[in-house]
């Protein structure tokens, strides 16, 4: 794996941890109680599916690094779709902490902009249209922690938030890392049980996303997820600064697939476990940045 892979991941994590106090304290809490390395399950991004700014704009670098495109997930009620990308198999079980260890899966969603109201489409297409050439440089904007388009106006942000909080988040945060996810089953302490981890985090004052219940469970019961609520962070608009939801941190426990239940703990590899994502879980995890969870002032209609 060329050095740019881990350097890139690290450069995503640095501004993310600096900006998001809850995510960084949750990571620190887990790290100091993990009994060793903390591995990352996946990293996630949000995009506008328009003008070359969609999923591919951030996926291409991962594909060029040897990641493989896997399943599509659809969220019609949220006007979203997503793809996830798997790292080369050899890099799924590497020892080491954080971005030095196993490579994370990548989850990238996009807003189906052409299905929104003409008012929201106009807002989004104004910003992306003026910045069209910059869509080729999505990963650069992520690591530089800046938007590829002009700072939006508060009015445009609020206009989008009325129809889609995802749209407003993406306008204000661009390609910033939306969340990283701690691989819970690979912790080396009692926190490898996600219910214990959730209790531990809450008893340390970390607020978790309660949408659909704290623990999200896939229908096959193999994928268990929870997440924090995004911090409200000062955000620079063209006409002032207001606090808006930034990023959050997620926790995922992947259970051993039925076919591999007979393997001993030393034989178990990551690929013996429930892989991929789950629409029903993801639908609730998206709410980690919603005004209902974060307490951000709901925009007046
Ligand atoms: C992504 C929400 C879905 C998962 O692991 O299913 C997700 C987002 O909030 O952009 O992270
Ligand atoms: Ni996630």
CSV table of C-alpha atoms and ligand atoms in Angstrom, one decimal:
chain,number,residue,atom,x,y,z
A,1,UNK,CA,0.0,0.0,0.0
A,2,UNK,CA,1.6,3.3,-1.0
A,3,UNK,CA,2.3,5.7,1.9
A,4,UNK,CA,-0.3,8.2,0.6
A,5,UNK,CA,-3.1,5.8,1.8
A,6,UNK,CA,-2.4,6.1,5.6
A,7,UNK,CA,-1.2,9.7,5.2
A,8,UNK,CA,-4.5,10.6,3.6
A,9,UNK,CA,-6.5,8.8,6.4
A,10,UNK,CA,-4.5,10.5,9.1
A,11,UNK,CA,-5.0,13.9,7.4
A,12,UNK,CA,-8.8,13.3,7.5
A,13,UNK,CA,-8.7,12.4,11.2
A,14,UNK,CA,-6.6,15.3,12.4
A,15,UNK,CA,-9.1,18.2,11.6
A,16,UNK,CA,-12.0,15.9,12.5
A,17,UNK,CA,-10.7,15.3,16.0
A,18,UNK,CA,-9.7,18.9,16.4
A,19,UNK,CA,-13.2,20.2,15.5
A,20,UNK,CA,-15.3,17.6,17.2
A,21,UNK,CA,-14.8,17.5,20.9
A,22,UNK,CA,-17.3,14.7,21.6
A,23,UNK,CA,-15.8,12.5,19.0
A,24,UNK,CA,-12.2,13.0,20.2
A,25,UNK,CA,-13.1,12.5,23.9
A,26,UNK,CA,-15.1,9.4,23.1
A,27,UNK,CA,-12.2,8.0,21.1
A,28,UNK,CA,-9.8,8.9,24.0
A,29,UNK,CA,-12.1,7.2,26.5
A,30,UNK,CA,-12.3,4.1,24.5
A,31,UNK,CA,-8.6,4.1,23.7
A,32,UNK,CA,-7.6,4.3,27.4
A,33,UNK,CA,-10.0,1.5,28.3
A,34,UNK,CA,-9.6,-0.7,25.2
A,35,UNK,CA,-6.8,-3.0,26.4
A,36,UNK,CA,-4.7,-2.1,23.3
A,37,UNK,CA,-5.1,-0.9,19.8
A,38,UNK,CA,-8.3,0.7,18.6
A,39,UNK,CA,-9.2,-0.3,15.0
A,40,UNK,CA,-11.4,1.7,12.7
A,41,UNK,CA,-14.4,-0.1,11.0
A,42,UNK,CA,-15.2,2.6,8.5
A,43,UNK,CA,-15.0,6.2,7.5
A,44,UNK,CA,-18.0,8.1,6.0
A,45,UNK,CA,-18.6,11.0,3.7
A,46,UNK,CA,-21.6,12.9,2.4
A,47,UNK,CA,-21.9,14.4,-1.1
A,48,UNK,CA,-24.2,16.2,-3.5
A,49,UNK,CA,-25.1,13.9,-6.4
A,50,UNK,CA,-24.8,16.7,-9.0
A,51,UNK,CA,-22.2,18.4,-11.3
A,52,UNK,CA,-19.5,15.8,-10.7
A,53,UNK,CA,-19.6,16.3,-6.9
A,54,UNK,CA,-21.3,13.0,-6.1
A,55,UNK,CA,-20.0,9.7,-4.6
A,56,UNK,CA,-17.4,9.2,-7.4
A,57,UNK,CA,-15.6,12.5,-6.5
A,58,UNK,CA,-14.4,11.1,-3.2
A,59,UNK,CA,-14.5,7.4,-4.1
A,60,UNK,CA,-12.0,7.6,-6.9
A,61,UNK,CA,-8.9,8.0,-4.7
A,62,UNK,CA,-9.9,4.9,-2.7
A,63,UNK,CA,-10.5,2.9,-5.9
A,64,UNK,CA,-7.0,4.1,-7.1
A,65,UNK,CA,-5.6,2.8,-3.8
A,66,UNK,CA,-7.1,-0.7,-4.5
A,67,UNK,CA,-10.4,-0.4,-2.7
A,68,UNK,CA,-13.3,-2.3,-4.3
A,69,UNK,CA,-16.8,-0.9,-4.8
A,70,UNK,CA,-19.4,-3.1,-3.0
A,71,UNK,CA,-23.1,-2.7,-2.4
A,72,UNK,CA,-25.5,0.2,-3.1
A,73,UNK,CA,-27.9,1.3,-0.3
A,74,UNK,CA,-31.0,3.3,-1.0
A,75,UNK,CA,-32.9,5.7,1.2
A,76,UNK,CA,-35.8,7.0,-0.8
A,77,UNK,CA,-37.4,8.8,2.1
A,78,UNK,CA,-34.2,10.8,2.6
A,79,UNK,CA,-33.6,11.2,-1.1
A,80,UNK,CA,-30.2,9.6,-0.7
A,81,UNK,CA,-28.2,6.6,-1.9
A,82,UNK,CA,-24.8,5.3,-0.8
A,83,UNK,CA,-22.1,2.9,-1.8
A,84,UNK,CA,-19.5,1.2,0.4
A,85,UNK,CA,-16.0,0.3,-0.6
A,86,UNK,CA,-13.9,-2.5,0.8
A,87,UNK,CA,-10.1,-2.3,1.4
A,88,UNK,CA,-7.9,-5.0,-0.2
A,89,UNK,CA,-8.4,-8.2,1.9
A,90,UNK,CA,-4.8,-8.2,3.0
A,91,UNK,CA,-5.3,-4.9,4.8
A,92,UNK,CA,-8.4,-5.9,6.8
A,93,UNK,CA,-6.6,-7.7,9.6
A,94,UNK,CA,-3.4,-5.7,10.2
A,95,UNK,CA,-2.2,-5.1,13.7
A,96,UNK,CA,-1.7,-1.5,14.8
A,97,UNK,CA,-3.7,1.4,16.2
A,98,UNK,CA,-6.1,3.6,14.3
A,99,UNK,CA,-5.0,4.6,10.8
A,100,UNK,CA,-1.8,2.6,11.3
A,101,UNK,CA,-3.7,-0.6,11.6
A,102,UNK,CA,-6.4,-2.4,9.6
A,103,UNK,CA,-7.7,-0.2,6.7
A,104,UNK,CA,-11.3,1.0,7.2
A,105,UNK,CA,-14.2,0.4,4.9
A,106,UNK,CA,-15.4,3.6,3.2
A,107,UNK,CA,-19.1,4.6,3.2
A,108,UNK,CA,-20.1,7.4,0.8
A,109,UNK,CA,-23.6,8.7,0.4
A,110,UNK,CA,-25.0,11.2,-2.1
A,111,UNK,CA,-28.1,13.4,-2.1
A,112,UNK,CA,-30.3,12.8,-5.1
A,113,UNK,CA,-30.3,16.5,-5.9
A,114,UNK,CA,-32.5,16.2,-9.0
A,115,UNK,CA,-35.4,14.8,-6.9
A,116,UNK,CA,-35.5,17.8,-4.5
A,117,UNK,CA,-37.8,20.8,-4.9
A,118,UNK,CA,-36.7,23.3,-7.5
A,119,UNK,CA,-35.9,25.8,-4.8
A,120,UNK,CA,-33.4,23.4,-3.1
A,121,UNK,CA,-32.0,22.4,-6.4
A,122,UNK,CA,-31.3,26.0,-7.3
A,123,UNK,CA,-29.4,26.6,-4.0
A,124,UNK,CA,-27.2,23.5,-4.4
A,125,UNK,CA,-26.6,24.0,-8.1
A,126,UNK,CA,-25.6,27.6,-7.6
A,127,UNK,CA,-22.8,26.7,-5.2
A,128,UNK,CA,-21.7,23.5,-7.1
A,129,UNK,CA,-22.1,25.1,-10.5
A,130,UNK,CA,-19.7,28.0,-9.7
A,131,UNK,CA,-17.2,25.6,-8.2
A,132,UNK,CA,-17.6,22.8,-10.8
A,133,UNK,CA,-13.9,22.4,-11.6
A,134,UNK,CA,-13.1,21.9,-7.9
A,135,UNK,CA,-15.1,18.6,-7.9
A,136,UNK,CA,-11.9,17.0,-9.2
A,137,UNK,CA,-10.2,17.9,-5.9
A,138,UNK,CA,-12.6,16.6,-3.3
A,139,UNK,CA,-10.0,14.7,-1.2
A,140,UNK,CA,-7.8,17.8,-1.1
A,141,UNK,CA,-10.6,19.8,0.3
A,142,UNK,CA,-11.2,17.1,2.9
A,143,UNK,CA,-7.7,17.2,4.3
A,144,UNK,CA,-7.4,21.0,4.1
A,145,UNK,CA,-10.7,21.2,6.0
A,146,UNK,CA,-12.3,23.7,3.7
A,147,UNK,CA,-15.3,23.8,1.3
A,148,UNK,CA,-14.9,23.3,-2.4
A,149,UNK,CA,-17.5,26.1,-2.9
A,150,UNK,CA,-17.9,29.6,-1.5
A,151,UNK,CA,-19.0,29.9,2.1
A,152,UNK,CA,-22.8,29.7,1.9
A,153,UNK,CA,-25.2,32.4,3.2
A,154,UNK,CA,-27.1,31.6,6.4
A,155,UNK,CA,-30.4,32.0,4.4
A,156,UNK,CA,-29.3,29.4,1.8
A,157,UNK,CA,-28.3,27.0,4.6
A,158,UNK,CA,-31.7,27.4,6.3
A,159,UNK,CA,-33.6,27.1,3.1
A,160,UNK,CA,-32.0,23.7,2.5
A,161,UNK,CA,-32.4,22.6,6.1
A,162,UNK,CA,-36.2,23.0,5.8
A,163,UNK,CA,-36.3,20.3,3.1
A,164,UNK,CA,-33.2,18.1,3.9
A,165,UNK,CA,-30.9,18.4,6.9
A,166,UNK,CA,-28.5,16.3,5.0
A,167,UNK,CA,-28.4,18.9,2.3
A,168,UNK,CA,-27.7,21.7,4.8
A,169,UNK,CA,-25.0,19.6,6.5
A,170,UNK,CA,-23.3,19.0,3.2
A,171,UNK,CA,-23.5,22.6,2.1
A,172,UNK,CA,-21.8,23.7,5.4
A,173,UNK,CA,-19.3,20.8,5.9
A,174,UNK,CA,-18.5,19.7,2.3
A,175,UNK,CA,-16.2,16.7,2.2
A,176,UNK,CA,-15.2,16.8,5.9
A,177,UNK,CA,-15.1,13.4,7.4
A,178,UNK,CA,-18.7,12.9,8.6
A,179,UNK,CA,-17.7,10.2,11.1
A,180,UNK,CA,-15.2,7.4,11.7
A,181,UNK,CA,-16.4,4.2,13.3
A,182,UNK,CA,-14.6,2.2,16.1
A,183,UNK,CA,-14.5,-1.5,15.5
A,184,UNK,CA,-16.1,-2.7,18.8
A,185,UNK,CA,-15.6,-6.5,18.5
A,186,UNK,CA,-11.9,-5.9,18.0
A,187,UNK,CA,-11.4,-4.1,21.3
A,188,UNK,CA,-9.5,-6.1,23.9
A,189,UNK,CA,-11.5,-5.3,27.0
A,190,UNK,CA,-15.1,-5.8,28.2
A,191,UNK,CA,-16.0,-2.8,25.9
A,192,UNK,CA,-16.0,-5.3,23.0
A,193,UNK,CA,-19.6,-5.8,23.9
A,194,UNK,CA,-21.4,-2.8,22.4
A,195,UNK,CA,-24.1,-2.7,25.1
A,196,UNK,CA,-21.3,-2.4,27.7
A,197,UNK,CA,-19.6,0.2,25.5
A,198,UNK,CA,-22.8,2.3,25.2
A,199,UNK,CA,-23.3,2.2,29.0
A,200,UNK,CA,-19.6,3.1,29.6
A,201,UNK,CA,-19.8,6.1,27.2
A,202,UNK,CA,-23.1,7.4,28.7
A,203,UNK,CA,-21.8,7.1,32.2
A,204,UNK,CA,-18.9,9.3,31.1
A,205,UNK,CA,-21.2,12.0,29.8
A,206,UNK,CA,-21.2,11.1,26.1
A,207,UNK,CA,-24.6,11.7,24.5
A,208,UNK,CA,-25.7,9.0,22.1
A,209,UNK,CA,-28.1,9.2,19.2
A,210,UNK,CA,-31.4,7.8,20.4
A,211,UNK,CA,-33.2,7.7,17.1
A,212,UNK,CA,-34.9,4.3,16.8
A,213,UNK,CA,-33.2,3.4,20.2
A,214,UNK,CA,-29.5,3.7,21.1
A,215,UNK,CA,-28.6,0.3,19.6
A,216,UNK,CA,-29.3,-0.3,15.9
A,217,UNK,CA,-29.5,-4.0,15.0
A,218,UNK,CA,-29.7,-5.4,11.5
A,219,UNK,CA,-32.5,-7.8,10.7
A,220,UNK,CA,-30.0,-10.7,10.6
A,221,UNK,CA,-28.7,-9.5,14.0
A,222,UNK,CA,-25.1,-9.6,12.8
A,223,UNK,CA,-24.4,-5.8,12.6
A,224,UNK,CA,-24.9,-3.8,15.8
A,225,UNK,CA,-24.3,0.0,15.7
A,226,UNK,CA,-24.5,3.1,17.8
A,227,UNK,CA,-23.3,6.7,17.5
A,228,UNK,CA,-22.8,9.9,19.3
A,229,UNK,CA,-24.8,13.1,18.6
A,230,UNK,CA,-22.8,15.6,16.5
A,231,UNK,CA,-21.4,18.6,18.2
A,232,UNK,CA,-22.7,22.1,17.3
A,233,UNK,CA,-19.6,23.9,16.1
A,234,UNK,CA,-19.2,27.5,15.0
A,235,UNK,CA,-19.4,27.6,11.2
A,236,UNK,CA,-18.3,30.5,8.9
A,237,UNK,CA,-21.0,31.7,6.5
A,238,UNK,CA,-20.6,34.4,4.0
A,239,UNK,CA,-22.7,36.7,6.3
A,240,UNK,CA,-21.7,35.6,9.7
A,241,UNK,CA,-21.0,32.7,12.0
A,242,UNK,CA,-23.6,30.3,13.5
A,243,UNK,CA,-23.3,27.0,15.3
A,244,UNK,CA,-24.2,24.1,13.1
A,245,UNK,CA,-23.9,20.3,13.5
A,246,UNK,CA,-20.5,19.0,12.6
A,247,UNK,CA,-19.4,15.4,12.8
A,248,UNK,CA,-19.9,12.5,15.2
A,249,UNK,CA,-18.3,9.1,16.0
A,250,UNK,CA,-19.9,5.7,15.5
A,251,UNK,CA,-19.4,2.2,17.0
A,252,UNK,CA,-19.9,-1.0,15.2
A,253,UNK,CA,-19.9,-4.6,16.4
A,254,UNK,CA,-19.8,-7.3,13.7
A,255,UNK,CA,-20.8,-10.8,14.8
A,256,UNK,CA,-19.3,-14.0,13.5
A,257,UNK,CA,-21.3,-15.4,10.6
A,258,UNK,CA,-23.2,-18.7,11.3
A,259,UNK,CA,-20.8,-20.6,8.9
A,260,UNK,CA,-17.8,-19.7,11.0
A,261,UNK,CA,-19.2,-20.2,14.5
A,262,UNK,CA,-16.9,-23.2,15.1
A,263,UNK,CA,-13.7,-21.2,14.7
A,264,UNK,CA,-11.6,-20.4,17.8
A,265,UNK,CA,-10.8,-16.8,18.8
A,266,UNK,CA,-7.3,-17.1,17.4
A,267,UNK,CA,-8.6,-18.3,14.0
A,268,UNK,CA,-11.2,-15.6,13.5
A,269,UNK,CA,-10.5,-13.0,10.9
A,270,UNK,CA,-12.5,-9.9,10.0
A,271,UNK,CA,-13.9,-11.6,6.9
A,272,UNK,CA,-15.5,-14.3,9.0
A,273,UNK,CA,-17.9,-11.6,10.4
A,274,UNK,CA,-21.0,-9.9,9.1
A,275,UNK,CA,-19.7,-7.5,6.5
A,276,UNK,CA,-21.3,-4.4,4.8
A,277,UNK,CA,-24.0,-2.1,6.0
A,278,UNK,CA,-27.7,-2.1,6.6
A,279,UNK,CA,-30.3,0.4,5.3
A,280,UNK,CA,-32.4,0.2,8.5
A,281,UNK,CA,-29.4,0.9,10.8
A,282,UNK,CA,-28.0,3.6,8.5
A,283,UNK,CA,-31.3,5.4,8.3
A,284,UNK,CA,-31.1,6.0,12.0
A,285,UNK,CA,-27.4,6.7,12.1
A,286,UNK,CA,-27.9,9.6,9.6
A,287,UNK,CA,-30.0,11.3,12.3
A,288,UNK,CA,-26.8,11.8,14.4
A,289,UNK,CA,-26.6,15.3,12.8
A,290,UNK,CA,-30.3,16.1,12.8
A,291,UNK,CA,-31.6,19.1,14.8
A,292,UNK,CA,-33.9,16.7,16.8
A,293,UNK,CA,-30.8,15.0,18.2
A,294,UNK,CA,-28.3,17.9,18.3
A,295,UNK,CA,-30.8,20.5,19.6
A,296,UNK,CA,-29.8,22.8,16.8
A,297,UNK,CA,-32.4,25.5,16.4
A,298,UNK,CA,-35.0,24.1,14.0
A,299,UNK,CA,-35.3,26.6,11.2
A,300,UNK,CA,-38.6,28.5,11.1
A,301,UNK,CA,-40.6,27.7,8.0
B,1,LIG,C1,-24.0,8.0,7.3
B,1,LIG,C2,-25.0,7.2,8.1
B,1,LIG,C3,-24.9,5.7,7.9
B,1,LIG,C4,-23.7,3.6,8.7
B,1,LIG,O1,-22.7,3.1,9.2
B,1,LIG,O2,-24.7,2.9,8.4
B,1,LIG,C5,-23.8,5.1,8.5
B,1,LIG,C6,-24.1,9.5,7.5
B,1,LIG,O3,-24.5,10.0,8.6
B,1,LIG,O4,-23.7,10.2,6.6
B,1,LIG,O5,-22.8,5.7,8.8
B,2,LIG,NI1,-21.3,4.7,9.7
